[in-house]
PDB file of C-alpha atoms in Angstrom:
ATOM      1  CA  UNK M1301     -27.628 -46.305 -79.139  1.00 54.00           C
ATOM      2  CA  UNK M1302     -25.069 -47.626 -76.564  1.00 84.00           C
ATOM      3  CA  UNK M1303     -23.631 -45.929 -73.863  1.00 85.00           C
ATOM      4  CA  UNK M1304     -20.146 -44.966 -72.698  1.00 86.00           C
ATOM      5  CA  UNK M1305     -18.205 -47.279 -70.659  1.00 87.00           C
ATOM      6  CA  UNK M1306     -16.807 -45.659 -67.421  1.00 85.00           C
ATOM      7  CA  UNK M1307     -13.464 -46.701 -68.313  1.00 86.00           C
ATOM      8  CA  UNK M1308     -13.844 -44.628 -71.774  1.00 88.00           C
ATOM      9  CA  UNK M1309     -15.366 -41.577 -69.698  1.00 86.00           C
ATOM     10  CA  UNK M1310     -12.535 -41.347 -67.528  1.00 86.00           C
ATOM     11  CA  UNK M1311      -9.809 -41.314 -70.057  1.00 88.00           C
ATOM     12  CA  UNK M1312     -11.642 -38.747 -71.600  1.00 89.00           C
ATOM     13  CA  UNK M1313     -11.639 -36.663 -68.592  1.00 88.00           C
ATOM     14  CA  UNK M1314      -7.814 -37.342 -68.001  1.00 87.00           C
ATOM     15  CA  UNK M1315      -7.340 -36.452 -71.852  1.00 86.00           C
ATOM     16  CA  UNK M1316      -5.665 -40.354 -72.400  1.00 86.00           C
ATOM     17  CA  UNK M1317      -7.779 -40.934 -75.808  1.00 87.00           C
ATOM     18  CA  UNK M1318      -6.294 -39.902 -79.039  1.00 89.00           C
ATOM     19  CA  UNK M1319      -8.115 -36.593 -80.823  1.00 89.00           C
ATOM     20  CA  UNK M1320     -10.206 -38.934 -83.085  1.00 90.00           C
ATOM     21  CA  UNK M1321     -11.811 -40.812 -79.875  1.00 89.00           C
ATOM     22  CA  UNK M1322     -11.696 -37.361 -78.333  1.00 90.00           C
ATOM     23  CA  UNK M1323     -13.979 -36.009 -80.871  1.00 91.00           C
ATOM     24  CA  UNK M1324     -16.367 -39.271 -80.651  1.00 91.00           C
ATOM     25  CA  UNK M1325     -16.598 -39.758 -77.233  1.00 91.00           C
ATOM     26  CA  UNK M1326     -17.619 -35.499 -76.916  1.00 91.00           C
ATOM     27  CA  UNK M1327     -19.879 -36.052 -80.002  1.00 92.00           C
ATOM     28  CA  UNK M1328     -21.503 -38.457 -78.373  1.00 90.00           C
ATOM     29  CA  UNK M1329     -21.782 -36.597 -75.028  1.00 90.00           C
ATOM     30  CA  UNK M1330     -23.650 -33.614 -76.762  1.00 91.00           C
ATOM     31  CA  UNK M1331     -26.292 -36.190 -77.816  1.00 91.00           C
ATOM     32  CA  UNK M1332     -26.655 -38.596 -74.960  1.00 90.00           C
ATOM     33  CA  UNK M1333     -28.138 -37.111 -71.781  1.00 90.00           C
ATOM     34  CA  UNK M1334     -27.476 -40.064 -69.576  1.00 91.00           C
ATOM     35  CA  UNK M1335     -23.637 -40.317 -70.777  1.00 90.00           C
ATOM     36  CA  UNK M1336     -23.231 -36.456 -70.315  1.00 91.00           C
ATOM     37  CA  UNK M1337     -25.233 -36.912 -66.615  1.00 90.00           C
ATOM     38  CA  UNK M1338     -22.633 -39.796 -66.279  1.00 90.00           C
ATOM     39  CA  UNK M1339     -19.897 -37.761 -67.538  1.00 89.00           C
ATOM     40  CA  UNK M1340     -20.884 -34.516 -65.005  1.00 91.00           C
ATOM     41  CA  UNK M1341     -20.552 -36.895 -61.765  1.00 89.00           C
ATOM     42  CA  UNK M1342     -17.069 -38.689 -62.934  1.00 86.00           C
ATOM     43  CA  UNK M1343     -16.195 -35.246 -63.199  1.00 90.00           C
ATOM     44  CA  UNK M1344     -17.271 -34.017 -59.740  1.00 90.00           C
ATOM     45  CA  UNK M1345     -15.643 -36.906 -58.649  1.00 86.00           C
ATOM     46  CA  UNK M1346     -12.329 -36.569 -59.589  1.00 84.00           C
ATOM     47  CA  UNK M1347     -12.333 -32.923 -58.736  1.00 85.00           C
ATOM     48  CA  UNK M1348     -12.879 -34.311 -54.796  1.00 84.00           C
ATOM     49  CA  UNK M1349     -10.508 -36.745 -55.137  1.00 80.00           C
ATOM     50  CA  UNK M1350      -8.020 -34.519 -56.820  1.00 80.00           C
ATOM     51  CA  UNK M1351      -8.493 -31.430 -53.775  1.00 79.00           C
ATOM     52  CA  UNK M1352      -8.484 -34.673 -51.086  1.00 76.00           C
ATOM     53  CA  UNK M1353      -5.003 -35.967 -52.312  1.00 71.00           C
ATOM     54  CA  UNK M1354      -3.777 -32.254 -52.441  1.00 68.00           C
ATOM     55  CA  UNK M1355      -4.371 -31.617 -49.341  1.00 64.00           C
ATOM     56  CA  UNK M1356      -3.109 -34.783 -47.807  1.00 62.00           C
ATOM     57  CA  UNK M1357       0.555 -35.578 -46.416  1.00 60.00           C
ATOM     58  CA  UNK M1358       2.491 -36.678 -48.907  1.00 59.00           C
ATOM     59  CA  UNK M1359       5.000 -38.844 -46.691  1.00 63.00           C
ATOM     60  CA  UNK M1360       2.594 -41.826 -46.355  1.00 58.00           C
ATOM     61  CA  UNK M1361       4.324 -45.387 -46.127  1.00 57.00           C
ATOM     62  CA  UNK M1362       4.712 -47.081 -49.613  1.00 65.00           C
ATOM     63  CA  UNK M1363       1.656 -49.415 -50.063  1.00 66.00           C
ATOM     64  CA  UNK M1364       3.187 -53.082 -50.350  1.00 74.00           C
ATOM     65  CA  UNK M1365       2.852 -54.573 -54.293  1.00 74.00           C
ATOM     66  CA  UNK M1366       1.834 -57.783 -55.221  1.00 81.00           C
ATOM     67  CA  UNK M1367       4.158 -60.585 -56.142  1.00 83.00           C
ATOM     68  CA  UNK M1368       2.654 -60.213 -60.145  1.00 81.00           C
ATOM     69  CA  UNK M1369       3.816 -56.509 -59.934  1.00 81.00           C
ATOM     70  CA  UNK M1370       6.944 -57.236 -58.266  1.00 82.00           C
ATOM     71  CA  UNK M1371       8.133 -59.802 -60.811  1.00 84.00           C
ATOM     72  CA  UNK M1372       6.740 -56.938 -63.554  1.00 84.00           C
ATOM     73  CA  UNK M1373       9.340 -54.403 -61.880  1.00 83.00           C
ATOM     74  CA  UNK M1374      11.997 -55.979 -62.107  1.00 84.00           C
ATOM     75  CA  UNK M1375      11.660 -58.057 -65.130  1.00 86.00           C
ATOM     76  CA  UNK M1376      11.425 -54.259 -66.662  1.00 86.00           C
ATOM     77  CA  UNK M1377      14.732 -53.264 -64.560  1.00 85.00           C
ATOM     78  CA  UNK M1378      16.618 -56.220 -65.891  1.00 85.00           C
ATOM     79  CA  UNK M1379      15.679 -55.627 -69.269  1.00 86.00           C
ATOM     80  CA  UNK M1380      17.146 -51.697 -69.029  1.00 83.00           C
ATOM     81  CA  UNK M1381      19.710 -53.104 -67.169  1.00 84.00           C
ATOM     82  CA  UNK M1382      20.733 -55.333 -69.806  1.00 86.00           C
ATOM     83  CA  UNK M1383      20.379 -52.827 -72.442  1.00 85.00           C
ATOM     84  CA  UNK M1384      22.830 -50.392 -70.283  1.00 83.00           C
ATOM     85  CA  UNK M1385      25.385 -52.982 -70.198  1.00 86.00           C
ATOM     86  CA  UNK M1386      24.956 -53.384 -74.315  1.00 86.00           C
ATOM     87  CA  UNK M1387      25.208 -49.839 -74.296  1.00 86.00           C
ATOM     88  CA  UNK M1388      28.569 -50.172 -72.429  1.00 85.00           C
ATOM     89  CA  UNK M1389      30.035 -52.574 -74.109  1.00 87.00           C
ATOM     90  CA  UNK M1390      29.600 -51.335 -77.587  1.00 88.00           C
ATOM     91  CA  UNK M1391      30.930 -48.179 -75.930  1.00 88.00           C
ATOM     92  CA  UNK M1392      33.659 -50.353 -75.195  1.00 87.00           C
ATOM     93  CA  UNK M1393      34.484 -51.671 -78.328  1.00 88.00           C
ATOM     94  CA  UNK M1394      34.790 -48.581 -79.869  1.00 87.00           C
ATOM     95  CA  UNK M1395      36.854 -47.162 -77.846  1.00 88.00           C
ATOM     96  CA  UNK M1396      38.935 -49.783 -78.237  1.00 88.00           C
ATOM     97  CA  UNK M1397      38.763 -49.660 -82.079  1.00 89.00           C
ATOM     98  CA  UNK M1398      39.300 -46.307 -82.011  1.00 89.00           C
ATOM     99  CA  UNK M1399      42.531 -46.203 -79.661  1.00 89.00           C
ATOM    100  CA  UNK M1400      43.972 -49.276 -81.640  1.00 87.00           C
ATOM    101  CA  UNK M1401      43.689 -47.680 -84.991  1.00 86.00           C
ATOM    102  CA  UNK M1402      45.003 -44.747 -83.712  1.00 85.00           C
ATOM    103  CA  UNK M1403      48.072 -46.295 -82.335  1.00 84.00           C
ATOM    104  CA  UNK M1404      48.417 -48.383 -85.573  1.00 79.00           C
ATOM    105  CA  UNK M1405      48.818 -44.810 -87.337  1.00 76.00           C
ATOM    106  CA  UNK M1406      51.093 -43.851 -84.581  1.00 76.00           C
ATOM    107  CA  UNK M1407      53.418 -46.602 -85.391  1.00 78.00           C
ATOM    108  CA  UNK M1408      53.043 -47.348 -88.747  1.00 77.00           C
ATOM    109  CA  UNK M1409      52.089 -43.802 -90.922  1.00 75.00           C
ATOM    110  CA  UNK M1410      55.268 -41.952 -89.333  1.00 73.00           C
ATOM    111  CA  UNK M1411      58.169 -44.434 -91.214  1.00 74.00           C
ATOM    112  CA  UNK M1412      55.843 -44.088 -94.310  1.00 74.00           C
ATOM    113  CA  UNK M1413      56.074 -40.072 -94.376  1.00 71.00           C
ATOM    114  CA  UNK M1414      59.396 -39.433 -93.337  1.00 70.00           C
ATOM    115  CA  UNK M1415      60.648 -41.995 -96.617  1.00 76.00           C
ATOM    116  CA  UNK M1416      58.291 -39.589 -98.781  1.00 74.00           C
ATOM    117  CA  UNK M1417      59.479 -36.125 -96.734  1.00 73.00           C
ATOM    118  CA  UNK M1418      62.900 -37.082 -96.103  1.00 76.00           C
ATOM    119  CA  UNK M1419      64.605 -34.984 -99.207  1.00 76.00           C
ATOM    120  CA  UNK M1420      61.889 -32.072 -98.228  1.00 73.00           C
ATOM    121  CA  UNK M1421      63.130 -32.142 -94.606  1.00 69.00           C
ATOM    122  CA  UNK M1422      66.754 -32.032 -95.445  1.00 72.00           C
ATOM    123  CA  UNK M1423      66.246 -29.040 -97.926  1.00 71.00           C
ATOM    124  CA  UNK M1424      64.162 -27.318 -95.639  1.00 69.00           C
ATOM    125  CA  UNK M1425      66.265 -28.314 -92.631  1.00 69.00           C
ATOM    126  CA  UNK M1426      69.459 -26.735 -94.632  1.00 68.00           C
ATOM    127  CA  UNK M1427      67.980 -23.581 -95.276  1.00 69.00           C
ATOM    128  CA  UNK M1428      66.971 -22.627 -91.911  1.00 70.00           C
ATOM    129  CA  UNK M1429      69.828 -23.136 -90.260  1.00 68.00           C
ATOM    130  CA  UNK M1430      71.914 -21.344 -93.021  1.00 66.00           C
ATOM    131  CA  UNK M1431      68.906 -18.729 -93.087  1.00 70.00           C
ATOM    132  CA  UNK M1432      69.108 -18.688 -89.258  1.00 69.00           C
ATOM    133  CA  UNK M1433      72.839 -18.203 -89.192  1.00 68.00           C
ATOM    134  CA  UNK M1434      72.634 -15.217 -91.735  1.00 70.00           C
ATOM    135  CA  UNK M1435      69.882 -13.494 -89.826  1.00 71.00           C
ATOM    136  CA  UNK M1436      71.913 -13.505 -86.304  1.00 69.00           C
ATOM    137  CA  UNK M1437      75.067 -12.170 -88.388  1.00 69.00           C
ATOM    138  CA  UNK M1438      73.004  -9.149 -89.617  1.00 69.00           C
ATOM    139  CA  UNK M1439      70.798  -8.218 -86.498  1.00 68.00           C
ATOM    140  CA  UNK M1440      73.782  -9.668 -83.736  1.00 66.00           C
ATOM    141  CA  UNK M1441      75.461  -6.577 -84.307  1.00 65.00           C
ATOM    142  CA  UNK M1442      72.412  -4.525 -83.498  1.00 64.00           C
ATOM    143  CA  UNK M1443      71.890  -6.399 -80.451  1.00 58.00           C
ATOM    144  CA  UNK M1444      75.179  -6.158 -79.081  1.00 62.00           C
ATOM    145  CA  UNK M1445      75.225  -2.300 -80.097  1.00 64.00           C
ATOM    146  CA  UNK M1446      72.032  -1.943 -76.923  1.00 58.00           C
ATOM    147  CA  UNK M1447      73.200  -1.057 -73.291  1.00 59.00           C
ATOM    148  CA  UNK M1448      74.250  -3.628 -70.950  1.00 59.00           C
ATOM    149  CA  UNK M1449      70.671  -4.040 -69.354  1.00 58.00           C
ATOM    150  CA  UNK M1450      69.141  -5.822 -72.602  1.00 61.00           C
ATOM    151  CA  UNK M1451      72.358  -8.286 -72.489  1.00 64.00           C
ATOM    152  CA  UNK M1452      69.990 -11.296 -71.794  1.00 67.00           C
ATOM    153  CA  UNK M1453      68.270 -10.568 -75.383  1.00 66.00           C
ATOM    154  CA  UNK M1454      71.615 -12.224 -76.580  1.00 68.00           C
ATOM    155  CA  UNK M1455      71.347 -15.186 -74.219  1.00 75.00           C
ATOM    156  CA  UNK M1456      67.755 -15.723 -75.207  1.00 76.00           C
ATOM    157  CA  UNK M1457      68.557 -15.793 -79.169  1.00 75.00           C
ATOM    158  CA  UNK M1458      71.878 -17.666 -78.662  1.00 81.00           C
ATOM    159  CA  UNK M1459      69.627 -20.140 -76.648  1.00 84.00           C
ATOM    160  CA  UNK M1460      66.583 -20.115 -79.015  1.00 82.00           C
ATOM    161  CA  UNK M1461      69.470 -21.407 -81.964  1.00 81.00           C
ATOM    162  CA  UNK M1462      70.707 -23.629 -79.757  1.00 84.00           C
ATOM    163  CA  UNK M1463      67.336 -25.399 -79.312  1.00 84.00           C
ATOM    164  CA  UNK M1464      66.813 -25.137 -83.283  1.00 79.00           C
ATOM    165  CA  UNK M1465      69.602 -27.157 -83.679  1.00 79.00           C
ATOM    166  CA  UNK M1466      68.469 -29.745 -81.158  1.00 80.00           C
ATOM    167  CA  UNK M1467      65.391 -29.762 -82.319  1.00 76.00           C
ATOM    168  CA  UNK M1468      66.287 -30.088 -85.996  1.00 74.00           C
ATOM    169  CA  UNK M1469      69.044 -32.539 -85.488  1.00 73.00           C
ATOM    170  CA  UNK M1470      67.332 -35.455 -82.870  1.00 70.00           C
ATOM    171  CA  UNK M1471      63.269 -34.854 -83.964  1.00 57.00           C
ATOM    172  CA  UNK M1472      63.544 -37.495 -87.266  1.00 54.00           C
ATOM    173  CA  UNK M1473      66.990 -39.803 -86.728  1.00 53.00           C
ATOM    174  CA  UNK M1474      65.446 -42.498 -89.131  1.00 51.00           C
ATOM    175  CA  UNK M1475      65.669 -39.642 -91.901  1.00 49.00           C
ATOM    176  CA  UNK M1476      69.946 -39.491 -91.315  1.00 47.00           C
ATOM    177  CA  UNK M1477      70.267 -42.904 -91.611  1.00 48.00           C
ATOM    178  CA  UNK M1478      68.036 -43.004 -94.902  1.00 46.00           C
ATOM    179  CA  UNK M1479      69.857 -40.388 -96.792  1.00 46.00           C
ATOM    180  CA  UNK M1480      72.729 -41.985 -95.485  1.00 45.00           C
ATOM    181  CA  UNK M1481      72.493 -45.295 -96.775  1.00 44.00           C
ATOM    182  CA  UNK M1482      71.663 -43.921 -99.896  1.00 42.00           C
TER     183      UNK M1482
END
């Protein structure tokens, strides 16, 4: 029967095997005395180690790394530094796709709507101002029937039709000139 490496005993003690080689390895430690023996004093060991290090001052000086290791760092860095710029520039892209087909229906969707709304927008723009007009004549004379303290009530609606009309009149000017030419 072979033994346990001391490489395969320590991994098992720092739980770094998978279950199946779990299970093996502490099979095999019920049956070998000399592995388990071997096991026992790894164990002891890394329990001293582990109280040593806790103990210790934690702001020790860096030890220095190899030139091997070195190269290892920072081959890794550029290689997540490469995929962050990847990231960024597909990030980029579609942004950029996204903005310019946004601003292509901006420009482009608008003159295609208004020539299918424009007889909708001139029937509905019709009726509410003639709606509009009707409703002041009816509740104006309410309004001016209130004491001289609510006077800015009138201001405020005579205002508020006032902006309608703006509003109505200057929000689609390529709609005039359609029905116009018509």
């Amino acid at each position: 029967m072979s033994h346990l490496d001391e490489l395969t005993l320590m991994m098992f003690l720092e739980n770094e095997l998978t279950p199946e080689e779990q299970e093996i390895v502490s099979n095999h430690l019920s049956q070998c005395p000399q592995c388990y023996s071997a096991c026992v004093h790894w164990r002891t060991d890394l329990l001293m180690i582990e109280q040593s290090f806790h103990g210790m001052d934690q702001s020790l000086a860096p030890l220095p790394l190899s030139e091997h290791v070195t190269a290892q760092i920072n081959s890794i860095a550029s290689i997540h530094k490469t995929k962050h710029q990847l990231r960024y520039r597909r990030m980029l892209y579609g942004y950029s796709a996204l903005l310019s087909t946004l601003l292509i229906c901006f420009l482009i969707l608008p003159s295609i709507i208004t020539t299918w709304l424009s007889p909708i927008w001139n029937f509905w723009k019709d009726r509410v101002i003639w709606t509009t007009t009707f409703w002041m004549k009816e509740n104006l004379t309410y309004v001016l029937q209130l004491p001289s303290n609510n006077m800015y009530a009138i201001f405020l609606l005579i205002l508020g039709l006032f902006i309608a009309l703006i509003v109505l009149n200057t929000r689609h000017p390529s709609i005039h000139t359609s029905v116009r030419e018509e």
